[in-house]
Coordinates of C-alpha atoms in Angstrom, one line a residue:
Chain A
M15 CA -52.7 40.9 4.1
F16 CA -50.7 40.1 1.0
Y17 CA -51.3 43.5 -0.3
T18 CA -49.7 45.0 2.9
L19 CA -46.7 42.6 2.6
D20 CA -46.3 43.5 -1.0
I21 CA -46.2 47.2 -0.3
L22 CA -43.9 46.7 2.6
G23 CA -41.5 44.6 0.4
T24 CA -41.7 47.4 -2.2
I25 CA -40.6 50.0 0.3
A26 CA -37.8 47.8 1.7
F27 CA -36.4 47.1 -1.8
A28 CA -36.9 50.7 -3.0
I29 CA -34.7 51.9 -0.1
S30 CA -32.2 49.1 -0.7
G31 CA -32.0 50.3 -4.3
V32 CA -31.5 54.0 -3.2
L33 CA -28.7 53.0 -0.9
V34 CA -26.8 51.1 -3.6
A35 CA -27.3 54.0 -6.0
F36 CA -26.0 56.5 -3.4
H37 CA -23.0 54.3 -2.9
K38 CA -22.4 54.6 -6.7
R39 CA -22.9 58.4 -6.6
M40 CA -25.7 58.2 -9.2
D41 CA -27.7 61.3 -10.2
V42 CA -31.3 61.8 -9.0
F43 CA -32.7 60.2 -12.1
G44 CA -30.4 57.2 -11.8
I45 CA -31.4 56.8 -8.1
L46 CA -35.1 56.7 -9.0
I47 CA -34.6 54.2 -11.8
I48 CA -32.6 51.9 -9.5
A49 CA -35.1 52.2 -6.7
F50 CA -37.9 51.4 -9.1
V51 CA -36.2 48.5 -10.9
T52 CA -35.1 46.9 -7.5
A53 CA -38.6 47.2 -6.1
V54 CA -40.6 46.0 -9.2
G55 CA -38.1 43.8 -11.1
G56 CA -38.8 40.5 -9.4
G57 CA -42.6 40.9 -9.5
T58 CA -42.5 42.0 -13.1
L59 CA -40.6 38.9 -14.2
R60 CA -43.0 36.7 -12.2
D61 CA -46.1 38.4 -13.7
L62 CA -44.6 38.1 -17.3
L63 CA -43.9 34.4 -16.8
I64 CA -47.4 33.7 -15.4
G65 CA -49.0 35.9 -18.1
N66 CA -50.5 38.3 -15.5
T67 CA -50.5 41.4 -17.7
P68 CA -50.5 44.4 -17.6
V69 CA -48.0 43.7 -14.8
S70 CA -49.4 44.6 -11.3
W71 CA -47.5 47.9 -10.7
M72 CA -49.0 49.3 -13.9
L73 CA -52.5 48.8 -12.7
D74 CA -52.2 49.9 -9.0
M75 CA -50.5 53.3 -8.6
N76 CA -49.8 52.6 -4.9
Y77 CA -46.6 50.8 -5.8
T78 CA -45.3 53.8 -7.8
Y79 CA -46.3 56.2 -5.0
A80 CA -44.6 53.9 -2.4
I81 CA -41.4 53.8 -4.4
L82 CA -41.3 57.5 -5.2
A83 CA -42.0 58.4 -1.6
S84 CA -39.3 56.1 -0.3
A85 CA -36.8 57.4 -2.8
V86 CA -37.6 61.1 -2.2
F87 CA -37.5 60.5 1.6
A88 CA -34.1 58.8 1.2
I89 CA -32.8 61.6 -1.0
I90 CA -33.9 64.4 1.3
F91 CA -32.5 62.7 4.4
R92 CA -29.5 61.4 2.5
K93 CA -27.0 62.6 5.1
K94 CA -28.8 60.8 7.9
I95 CA -29.6 57.7 5.8
N96 CA -25.9 57.6 5.0
Y97 CA -25.4 56.3 8.5
L98 CA -28.0 53.6 7.6
R99 CA -25.8 52.2 4.9
T100 CA -25.2 49.2 7.2
S101 CA -28.9 48.7 7.2
L102 CA -29.0 48.0 3.4
F103 CA -28.5 44.4 4.3
L104 CA -31.5 44.5 6.7
F105 CA -33.8 46.1 4.2
D106 CA -32.7 43.7 1.5
T107 CA -33.3 40.7 3.8
I108 CA -36.8 41.9 4.9
G109 CA -37.6 42.5 1.2
I110 CA -36.7 38.9 0.2
G111 CA -38.7 37.5 3.1
L112 CA -41.9 39.4 2.1
Y113 CA -41.5 38.9 -1.7
T114 CA -40.9 35.1 -1.4
V115 CA -44.3 34.8 0.3
V116 CA -46.0 37.1 -2.2
G117 CA -44.5 35.1 -5.1
I118 CA -45.6 31.7 -3.7
E119 CA -49.1 33.1 -3.3
K120 CA -49.3 34.3 -6.9
G121 CA -48.1 30.9 -8.1
L122 CA -50.8 29.1 -6.1
N123 CA -53.5 31.5 -7.5
A124 CA -52.3 30.4 -11.0
N125 CA -52.7 26.7 -10.0
L126 CA -49.0 26.0 -10.6
H127 CA -47.0 23.0 -9.2
P128 CA -45.4 23.6 -5.7
I129 CA -41.9 23.4 -7.2
I130 CA -42.8 26.2 -9.7
C131 CA -44.4 28.2 -6.9
I132 CA -41.2 28.1 -4.9
A133 CA -39.2 29.1 -8.0
L134 CA -41.6 32.0 -8.5
G135 CA -41.2 33.1 -4.9
T136 CA -37.4 32.9 -5.2
M137 CA -37.5 34.9 -8.5
T138 CA -39.8 37.5 -7.1
A139 CA -37.5 37.9 -4.1
S140 CA -34.1 37.9 -5.9
F141 CA -34.5 39.2 -9.5
G142 CA -35.0 42.9 -8.5
G143 CA -31.7 42.7 -6.5
V144 CA -30.0 41.0 -9.5
I145 CA -31.0 43.8 -11.9
R146 CA -30.0 46.4 -9.3
D147 CA -26.6 44.8 -9.0
I148 CA -26.1 44.4 -12.7
L149 CA -27.0 48.1 -13.4
C150 CA -24.7 49.2 -10.5
N151 CA -21.9 47.0 -11.8
E152 CA -21.8 44.8 -8.7
I153 CA -21.6 41.0 -8.6
P154 CA -25.3 39.9 -8.4
V155 CA -26.3 39.0 -4.8
I156 CA -27.6 35.6 -5.9
F157 CA -24.1 34.6 -7.0
R158 CA -22.2 35.9 -4.0
K159 CA -20.8 33.3 -1.6
E160 CA -23.6 33.6 0.9
I161 CA -27.0 32.1 1.4
Y162 CA -29.6 34.2 -0.6
A163 CA -31.8 32.2 -3.0
T164 CA -31.3 29.2 -0.7
A165 CA -33.1 31.2 2.1
C166 CA -36.0 31.8 -0.2
I167 CA -36.2 28.1 -1.2
L168 CA -36.1 27.1 2.6
G169 CA -39.0 29.5 3.2
G170 CA -40.9 28.0 0.2
L171 CA -40.4 24.4 1.5
T172 CA -41.6 25.6 4.9
Y173 CA -44.8 26.8 3.4
F174 CA -45.6 23.5 1.6
V175 CA -44.7 21.5 4.7
L176 CA -46.8 23.6 7.1
I177 CA -49.8 23.9 4.9
E178 CA -50.3 20.1 5.4
F179 CA -51.0 20.8 9.1
P180 CA -54.2 22.5 10.5
I181 CA -52.6 25.9 10.8
K182 CA -54.3 29.2 9.6
T183 CA -52.9 30.1 6.1
D184 CA -52.0 33.6 7.2
F185 CA -49.7 32.1 9.9
V186 CA -48.2 29.7 7.5
F187 CA -47.2 32.6 5.3
I188 CA -45.9 34.7 8.2
I189 CA -43.8 31.8 9.4
S190 CA -42.5 31.0 5.9
G191 CA -41.4 34.7 5.5
L192 CA -39.7 34.7 8.8
V193 CA -37.8 31.4 7.9
V194 CA -36.4 33.3 4.9
I195 CA -35.4 36.3 6.9
I196 CA -33.9 34.4 9.9
S197 CA -32.1 31.8 7.8
R198 CA -30.4 34.6 5.8
L199 CA -29.5 36.5 9.0
L200 CA -28.1 33.3 10.6
A201 CA -26.2 32.3 7.5
V202 CA -24.5 35.6 7.2
K203 CA -23.8 35.8 10.9
F204 CA -22.3 32.4 11.1
K205 CA -20.8 32.5 7.6
I206 CA -22.7 29.4 6.5
T207 CA -22.2 28.7 2.8
L208 CA -23.2 25.9 0.4
P209 CA -20.9 22.9 0.5
N210 CA -17.9 23.0 -1.9
I211 CA -18.2 20.1 -4.4
Y212 CA -14.7 20.7 -5.9
T213 CA -11.7 18.8 -4.7
K214 CA -8.2 19.9 -5.4
E215 CA -7.8 17.2 -8.0
T216 CA -10.9 18.3 -9.9
Chain B
M3 CA -42.6 14.0 -31.8
F4 CA -41.9 17.7 -30.9
Y5 CA -42.4 16.9 -27.3
T6 CA -39.6 14.3 -27.5
L7 CA -37.3 16.8 -29.4
D8 CA -38.1 19.5 -26.8
I9 CA -37.2 17.2 -23.8
L10 CA -34.0 16.0 -25.6
G11 CA -33.0 19.6 -26.3
T12 CA -33.7 20.4 -22.7
I13 CA -31.4 17.7 -21.5
A14 CA -28.6 18.6 -24.0
F15 CA -28.7 22.3 -23.0
A16 CA -29.0 21.5 -19.2
I17 CA -25.8 19.4 -19.5
S18 CA -24.1 22.1 -21.5
G19 CA -25.0 24.6 -18.7
V20 CA -23.7 22.3 -16.0
L21 CA -20.4 21.9 -17.9
V22 CA -19.9 25.7 -18.2
A23 CA -20.8 26.1 -14.5
F24 CA -18.3 23.4 -13.6
H25 CA -15.6 25.2 -15.6
K26 CA -16.4 28.4 -13.5
R27 CA -16.3 26.3 -10.3
M28 CA -19.8 27.5 -9.2
D29 CA -21.5 26.1 -6.1
V30 CA -24.3 23.5 -6.4
F31 CA -27.0 26.2 -6.4
G32 CA -25.2 28.2 -9.1
I33 CA -24.9 25.0 -11.2
L34 CA -28.6 24.3 -11.0
I35 CA -29.5 27.9 -11.9
I36 CA -27.2 27.9 -14.9
A37 CA -28.5 24.4 -16.1
F38 CA -32.1 25.7 -15.7
V39 CA -31.5 29.0 -17.4
T40 CA -29.6 27.5 -20.3
A41 CA -32.3 24.9 -20.9
V42 CA -35.4 27.1 -20.6
G43 CA -34.1 30.6 -21.5
G44 CA -34.7 30.4 -25.2
G45 CA -38.1 28.8 -25.0
T46 CA -39.2 31.3 -22.3
L47 CA -38.3 34.3 -24.5
R48 CA -40.1 32.7 -27.4
D49 CA -43.2 32.0 -25.3
L50 CA -43.2 35.6 -23.8
L51 CA -43.0 37.2 -27.3
I52 CA -45.8 35.0 -28.7
G53 CA -47.9 35.5 -25.5
N54 CA -48.0 31.8 -24.7
T55 CA -48.2 32.1 -20.9
P56 CA -47.8 30.7 -18.3
V57 CA -44.6 29.7 -20.2
S58 CA -44.5 26.0 -21.1
W59 CA -42.0 24.8 -18.5
M60 CA -44.3 26.1 -15.7
L61 CA -47.2 24.0 -16.8
D62 CA -45.4 20.7 -17.6
M63 CA -43.1 19.5 -14.8
N64 CA -41.2 17.1 -17.1
Y65 CA -39.0 20.0 -18.2
T66 CA -38.0 20.6 -14.5
Y67 CA -37.5 17.0 -13.8
A68 CA -35.4 16.5 -16.9
I69 CA -33.2 19.5 -16.0
L70 CA -32.8 18.5 -12.3
A71 CA -32.0 14.8 -13.3
S72 CA -29.4 15.9 -15.9
A73 CA -27.8 18.3 -13.4
V74 CA -27.8 15.9 -10.5
F75 CA -26.4 13.1 -12.8
A76 CA -23.7 15.5 -14.0
I77 CA -22.8 16.6 -10.4
I78 CA -22.6 13.0 -9.1
F79 CA -20.5 11.8 -12.0
R80 CA -18.6 15.1 -12.2
K81 CA -15.1 13.4 -12.2
K82 CA -16.1 11.3 -15.2
I83 CA -18.1 14.1 -17.0
N84 CA -15.0 16.2 -16.6
Y85 CA -13.4 14.2 -19.4
L86 CA -16.5 15.1 -21.3
R87 CA -15.7 18.7 -21.3
T88 CA -14.8 18.5 -24.9
S89 CA -18.3 17.2 -25.5
L90 CA -19.8 20.6 -24.4
F91 CA -19.6 21.7 -28.0
L92 CA -21.5 18.6 -29.1
F93 CA -24.3 19.0 -26.5
D94 CA -24.7 22.6 -27.4
T95 CA -24.9 21.9 -31.1
I96 CA -27.5 19.1 -30.7
G97 CA -29.4 21.5 -28.5
I98 CA -29.6 24.3 -31.1
G99 CA -30.6 21.8 -33.8
L100 CA -33.5 20.5 -31.7
Y101 CA -34.6 23.9 -30.4
T102 CA -34.6 25.6 -33.8
V103 CA -37.1 23.1 -35.1
V104 CA -39.2 23.4 -31.9
G105 CA -39.2 27.2 -32.2
I106 CA -40.3 27.2 -35.9
E107 CA -43.2 24.8 -35.0
K108 CA -44.4 27.1 -32.2
G109 CA -44.3 30.1 -34.6
L110 CA -46.3 28.2 -37.2
N111 CA -48.9 27.3 -34.6
A112 CA -49.3 31.0 -33.8
N113 CA -49.8 31.7 -37.6
L114 CA -46.7 33.9 -37.8
H115 CA -44.8 34.9 -41.0
P116 CA -42.0 32.5 -42.1
I117 CA -39.4 35.1 -41.4
I118 CA -40.7 35.5 -37.9
C119 CA -40.8 31.7 -37.4
I120 CA -37.2 31.5 -38.4
A121 CA -36.4 34.3 -36.0
L122 CA -38.3 32.4 -33.2
G123 CA -36.4 29.2 -34.0
T124 CA -33.1 31.0 -33.8
M125 CA -34.0 32.8 -30.5
T126 CA -35.2 29.5 -29.0
A127 CA -31.9 27.9 -29.9
S128 CA -29.5 30.7 -29.0
F129 CA -31.0 32.7 -26.2
G130 CA -30.4 30.1 -23.4
G131 CA -26.8 29.9 -24.4
V132 CA -26.5 33.7 -24.5
I133 CA -27.8 34.0 -20.9
R134 CA -25.6 31.1 -19.8
D135 CA -22.6 32.9 -21.2
I136 CA -23.5 36.3 -19.7
L137 CA -24.1 34.8 -16.2
C138 CA -20.8 32.9 -16.5
N139 CA -19.0 36.0 -17.8
E140 CA -18.1 34.6 -21.1
I141 CA -18.5 36.3 -24.5
P142 CA -22.0 35.2 -25.7
V143 CA -21.8 32.3 -28.2
I144 CA -23.8 34.2 -30.7
F145 CA -21.2 36.9 -31.0
R146 CA -18.2 34.7 -31.2
K147 CA -16.4 34.5 -34.5
E148 CA -18.1 31.2 -35.6
I149 CA -21.3 30.2 -37.3
Y150 CA -24.0 29.8 -34.6
A151 CA -27.2 31.7 -35.3
T152 CA -26.4 31.4 -39.0
A153 CA -26.7 27.6 -38.7
C154 CA -30.2 28.1 -37.1
I155 CA -31.2 30.4 -40.0
L156 CA -30.0 27.9 -42.6
G157 CA -32.1 25.2 -40.9
G158 CA -35.1 27.5 -40.9
L159 CA -34.7 28.3 -44.6
T160 CA -34.4 24.5 -45.3
Y161 CA -37.7 24.0 -43.6
F162 CA -39.6 26.6 -45.6
V163 CA -38.0 25.3 -48.9
L164 CA -38.7 21.6 -48.2
I165 CA -42.2 22.1 -47.0
E166 CA -43.1 23.2 -50.5
F167 CA -42.3 19.7 -51.7
P168 CA -44.5 16.6 -51.0
I169 CA -42.4 15.4 -48.1
K170 CA -43.8 14.2 -44.8
T171 CA -43.7 17.1 -42.2
D172 CA -41.9 15.0 -39.7
F173 CA -39.1 14.4 -42.1
V174 CA -38.9 18.1 -43.0
F175 CA -38.4 18.9 -39.4
I176 CA -35.7 16.2 -38.9
I177 CA -33.8 17.3 -42.0
S178 CA -34.0 21.0 -40.9
G179 CA -32.6 20.1 -37.5
L180 CA -29.8 18.0 -39.1
V181 CA -29.0 21.0 -41.3
V182 CA -28.5 23.1 -38.2
I183 CA -26.3 20.5 -36.5
I184 CA -24.2 19.6 -39.6
S185 CA -23.7 23.2 -40.8
R186 CA -22.4 24.2 -37.4
L187 CA -20.1 21.1 -37.1
L188 CA -18.7 21.7 -40.6
A189 CA -18.3 25.5 -40.0
V190 CA -16.3 24.9 -36.9
K191 CA -14.3 22.0 -38.4
F192 CA -13.4 24.0 -41.5
K193 CA -13.3 27.4 -39.7
I194 CA -15.9 28.9 -41.9
T195 CA -16.9 32.4 -40.8
L196 CA -19.1 35.2 -42.2
P197 CA -17.4 37.4 -44.8
N198 CA -15.5 40.5 -43.5
I199 CA -17.1 43.7 -44.8
Y200 CA -14.4 46.0 -43.5
T201 CA -11.4 47.0 -45.6
K202 CA -8.3 48.5 -44.1
E203 CA -9.2 52.0 -45.2
T204 CA -12.6 51.8 -43.5
Chain C
M15 CA -50.4 58.9 -38.1
F16 CA -48.9 56.8 -35.3
Y17 CA -48.1 54.0 -37.7
T18 CA -46.0 56.4 -39.8
L19 CA -44.2 57.7 -36.7
D20 CA -43.6 54.2 -35.5
I21 CA -42.1 53.1 -38.9
L22 CA -40.0 56.3 -39.0
G23 CA -38.7 55.7 -35.5
T24 CA -37.9 52.1 -36.5
I25 CA -35.8 53.3 -39.4
A26 CA -34.0 56.0 -37.2
F27 CA -33.2 53.5 -34.5
A28 CA -32.2 50.7 -37.0
I29 CA -29.7 53.1 -38.6
S30 CA -28.4 54.2 -35.2
G31 CA -27.9 50.5 -34.4
V32 CA -26.0 49.9 -37.6
L33 CA -23.7 52.9 -37.0
V34 CA -22.8 51.6 -33.5
A35 CA -22.2 48.1 -34.8
F36 CA -20.0 49.5 -37.6
H37 CA -18.0 51.4 -35.0
K38 CA -17.4 48.0 -33.2
R39 CA -16.5 46.4 -36.5
M40 CA -19.1 43.6 -36.1
D41 CA -19.8 41.1 -38.9
V42 CA -22.9 41.3 -41.1
F43 CA -25.0 39.1 -38.9
G44 CA -24.0 41.1 -35.8
I45 CA -24.9 44.3 -37.5
L46 CA -28.4 43.0 -38.4
I47 CA -29.0 41.8 -34.8
I48 CA -28.0 45.1 -33.3
A49 CA -30.1 47.1 -35.9
F50 CA -33.1 44.8 -35.1
V51 CA -32.7 44.9 -31.3
T52 CA -32.2 48.7 -31.2
A53 CA -35.3 49.2 -33.3
V54 CA -37.7 46.8 -31.6
G55 CA -36.2 46.5 -28.1
G56 CA -38.2 49.3 -26.5
G57 CA -41.5 48.5 -28.2
T58 CA -41.1 44.8 -27.2
L59 CA -40.6 45.6 -23.5
R60 CA -43.6 47.9 -23.6
D61 CA -45.8 45.3 -25.4
L62 CA -44.7 42.5 -22.9
L63 CA -45.5 44.7 -19.9
I64 CA -48.9 45.7 -21.2
G65 CA -49.6 42.1 -22.3
N66 CA -50.0 43.1 -26.0
T67 CA -48.8 39.8 -27.5
P68 CA -47.6 38.5 -29.9
V69 CA -45.5 41.7 -29.8
S70 CA -46.3 44.1 -32.6
W71 CA -43.3 43.6 -34.9
M72 CA -44.2 39.9 -35.1
L73 CA -47.6 40.6 -36.6
D74 CA -46.7 43.3 -39.0
M75 CA -43.8 42.5 -41.3
N76 CA -43.4 46.2 -42.3
Y77 CA -41.2 46.6 -39.2
T78 CA -38.9 43.8 -40.3
Y79 CA -38.7 45.0 -43.9
A80 CA -38.0 48.6 -42.7
I81 CA -35.2 47.4 -40.5
L82 CA -33.7 45.0 -43.1
A83 CA -33.9 47.7 -45.8
S84 CA -32.2 50.3 -43.5
A85 CA -29.5 47.9 -42.5
V86 CA -28.8 46.7 -46.0
F87 CA -28.8 50.3 -47.3
A88 CA -26.3 51.3 -44.6
I89 CA -24.1 48.2 -45.2
I90 CA -24.0 48.9 -49.0
F91 CA -23.3 52.6 -48.6
R92 CA -21.0 52.0 -45.6
K93 CA -18.2 54.1 -46.9
K94 CA -20.4 57.1 -47.4
I95 CA -22.5 56.5 -44.2
N96 CA -19.2 56.4 -42.4
Y97 CA -19.1 60.2 -42.8
L98 CA -22.5 60.2 -41.2
R99 CA -21.2 58.8 -38.0
T100 CA -21.7 62.2 -36.4
S101 CA -25.3 61.9 -37.4
L102 CA -25.8 58.9 -35.1
F103 CA -26.7 61.3 -32.4
L104 CA -29.3 62.9 -34.6
F105 CA -30.9 59.6 -35.6
D106 CA -31.0 58.5 -32.0
T107 CA -32.6 61.7 -30.9
I108 CA -35.3 61.6 -33.6
G109 CA -35.9 58.0 -32.7
I110 CA -36.6 58.8 -29.0
G111 CA -38.9 61.7 -29.9
L112 CA -41.0 59.5 -32.1
Y113 CA -41.0 56.4 -29.8
T114 CA -41.9 58.4 -26.7
V115 CA -45.1 59.6 -28.4
V116 CA -45.9 56.0 -29.7
G117 CA -45.4 54.6 -26.2
I118 CA -47.7 57.1 -24.5
E119 CA -50.4 56.4 -27.1
K120 CA -50.2 52.6 -26.4
G121 CA -50.4 53.3 -22.7
L122 CA -53.5 55.5 -23.2
N123 CA -55.1 52.7 -25.3
A124 CA -54.6 50.3 -22.4
N125 CA -56.3 52.8 -20.1
L126 CA -53.2 53.2 -17.9
H127 CA -52.5 56.0 -15.5
P128 CA -50.7 59.1 -17.0
I129 CA -47.5 58.4 -14.9
I130 CA -47.4 54.8 -16.3
C131 CA -48.0 56.1 -19.8
I132 CA -45.0 58.5 -19.4
A133 CA -43.0 55.6 -18.1
L134 CA -44.0 53.4 -21.1
G135 CA -43.1 56.2 -23.5
T136 CA -39.7 56.6 -21.8
M137 CA -39.1 52.8 -21.9
T138 CA -40.2 52.5 -25.6
A139 CA -37.7 55.3 -26.4
S140 CA -34.8 54.3 -24.3
F141 CA -34.7 50.5 -23.9
G142 CA -33.7 49.7 -27.5
G143 CA -30.7 52.0 -27.1
V144 CA -29.8 50.5 -23.7
I145 CA -29.7 46.9 -25.1
R146 CA -27.7 48.2 -28.1
D147 CA -25.2 49.7 -25.8
I148 CA -25.0 46.7 -23.5
L149 CA -24.5 44.3 -26.5
C150 CA -21.8 46.7 -27.9
N151 CA -20.2 47.0 -24.5
E152 CA -20.8 50.7 -24.2
I153 CA -22.1 52.5 -21.1
P154 CA -25.9 52.6 -21.7
V155 CA -27.1 56.0 -23.0
I156 CA -29.6 56.3 -20.2
F157 CA -26.8 56.4 -17.6
R158 CA -24.5 58.8 -19.4
K159 CA -24.1 62.2 -17.9
E160 CA -26.5 63.9 -20.3
I161 CA -30.3 64.4 -20.5
Y162 CA -31.8 61.4 -22.2
A163 CA -34.7 59.8 -20.3
T164 CA -35.4 63.2 -18.8
A165 CA -36.2 64.5 -22.3
C166 CA -38.7 61.7 -22.8
I167 CA -40.3 62.5 -19.5
L168 CA -40.5 66.3 -20.4
G169 CA -42.2 65.3 -23.6
G170 CA -44.7 63.1 -21.7
L171 CA -45.5 65.8 -19.3
T172 CA -46.1 68.2 -22.2
Y173 CA -48.6 65.8 -23.6
F174 CA -50.6 65.5 -20.4
V175 CA -50.6 69.3 -19.9
L176 CA -51.5 70.2 -23.5
I177 CA -54.3 67.6 -23.8
E178 CA -56.2 69.6 -21.2
F179 CA -56.5 72.4 -23.7
P180 CA -58.7 72.4 -26.8
I181 CA -55.9 71.4 -29.2
K182 CA -56.2 68.7 -31.9
T183 CA -54.7 65.4 -30.5
D184 CA -52.4 65.0 -33.5
F185 CA -50.8 68.4 -32.8
V186 CA -50.4 67.5 -29.1
F187 CA -48.5 64.4 -30.1
I188 CA -46.3 66.3 -32.6
I189 CA -45.5 69.0 -30.1
S190 CA -44.7 66.4 -27.4
G191 CA -42.4 64.6 -29.8
L192 CA -40.7 67.9 -30.7
V193 CA -40.2 68.8 -27.0
V194 CA -38.3 65.5 -26.5
I195 CA -36.1 66.1 -29.6
I196 CA -35.5 69.8 -28.9
S197 CA -34.8 69.4 -25.2
R198 CA -32.2 66.7 -25.9
L199 CA -30.6 68.8 -28.6
L200 CA -30.5 71.9 -26.3
A201 CA -29.3 69.9 -23.3
V202 CA -26.4 68.4 -25.2
K203 CA -25.5 71.7 -26.9
F204 CA -25.5 73.7 -23.7
K205 CA -24.2 70.7 -21.6
I206 CA -27.2 70.8 -19.3
T207 CA -27.1 67.9 -16.8
L208 CA -29.2 66.9 -13.8
P209 CA -28.2 68.7 -10.5
N210 CA -25.5 67.0 -8.4
I211 CA -26.9 66.0 -5.0
Y212 CA -23.6 65.0 -3.5
T213 CA -21.5 67.4 -1.5
K214 CA -17.8 66.9 -0.9
E215 CA -18.6 65.8 2.7
T216 CA -21.1 63.2 1.7

């Protein structure tokens, strides 16, 4: 099931990358690079830190095919997908939900501490978008004044709470991923941000 | 002894990260990320290049706890630590002294050439600060017009000179770390910079 | 033969790094860092992704010596090499030709898929220049409106086409490297760029 989630997350992030690259009017090659980097950036950082090399997308061509297919699809239907620009946010949010869960699972497989697993899930989910934004000269999503990494951390905490109860592991993962997606959607809808610790005097 | 140095350097760098993040008025989550990245960035690059994975802070939670404790402490006492802003320079300098020595020791353990060990020490000491400054949109310390990496290299050279003499290894490491700290303090105090190789005609 | 190509590419990229650093009037230490990062950046990324650690330049000091010698040579003869500034483009182009071939060969040794090998060759060739340009605050070469990574990809495709024919492997590599160099030279001379996919209405 993780494999399906991973490929779905790859497609979601690849399309989010293509949409940002379109917005910046990049050439075909630039679009492909941004799609690729957005889709595999987080997983690559995670695999490097764990020592899981060659990194997963190098060993399994399905990632590359999924990214190329998503990018080519988006380039061919660019006039129609242009109307989808508002859906960038949705693809991005689905992507972080799926990737958070995939990252936690890889951390568990490497026998790492729950806190480290949550950090790996958050990195997997957010690092691709950070590189995408740096390359496209936007402020990285993770530093924007909205809940992003916090949603991943909430999902991670949900996992380690629910896993203590007699619930099937697959469900725990699905619920955790949904917590990420829903908490980001709600946070953006209701403009929830982290508390401000600075007073005027500070 | 290295373990103690490593944890002390982690605390020094975490606090230096928190102070820079305060200065940029980041939110709580941003402060934690900057503290973490500043503290573990250099060691992570070193561990990746050597192939020492999973990287050390993933296997030993004491790093994470030290960083979180330093950051929480600094956030709670932020009004008082605000007066300490001038001490950022000091924490940063202590951090590079400790981390240079830790980096050299890891290089020696991997049987690498002295020049590579000095490079690893310098990277361990400076890379966390470079990422901190890039994320906070400051000019990276290493490129500012003051002695920084040069101090680490001096400390590294000191190690490989002193180790030829019959001095206890622990002392050699302590002296090398002090050389880094003192040469940076002196360089900043007396405004010593690298020689300018450009003439007006160039 | 690869070893010779690798060292030659290292020298070409180190000199290209020194020339850019000169242009930015960096100090001696900055010049050395830029020379080093330009020369080893691409190979380091490739080695990390494959899991080939410690990365190659840490185990074989000839890379370090070649870079230091190139940089010191360029610094000593800086008034004369200044006239060579127009040759930066040439050194850079020779470098990407050599490194593309080296990267493909490393991918083949790790039994990776041809597409991944071409990606590794392109990364080896372009990533050092990307870091050089980011550190020197220039727009990364790979995103400039000229053929760069595309030349590497053409060279990679040439390799995997020619290798099907009964040609000596060494020749296949030499031809592939030349395809990279010549296609970049021609593209810049005749101002060939990638097709524009945006219409005015888009």
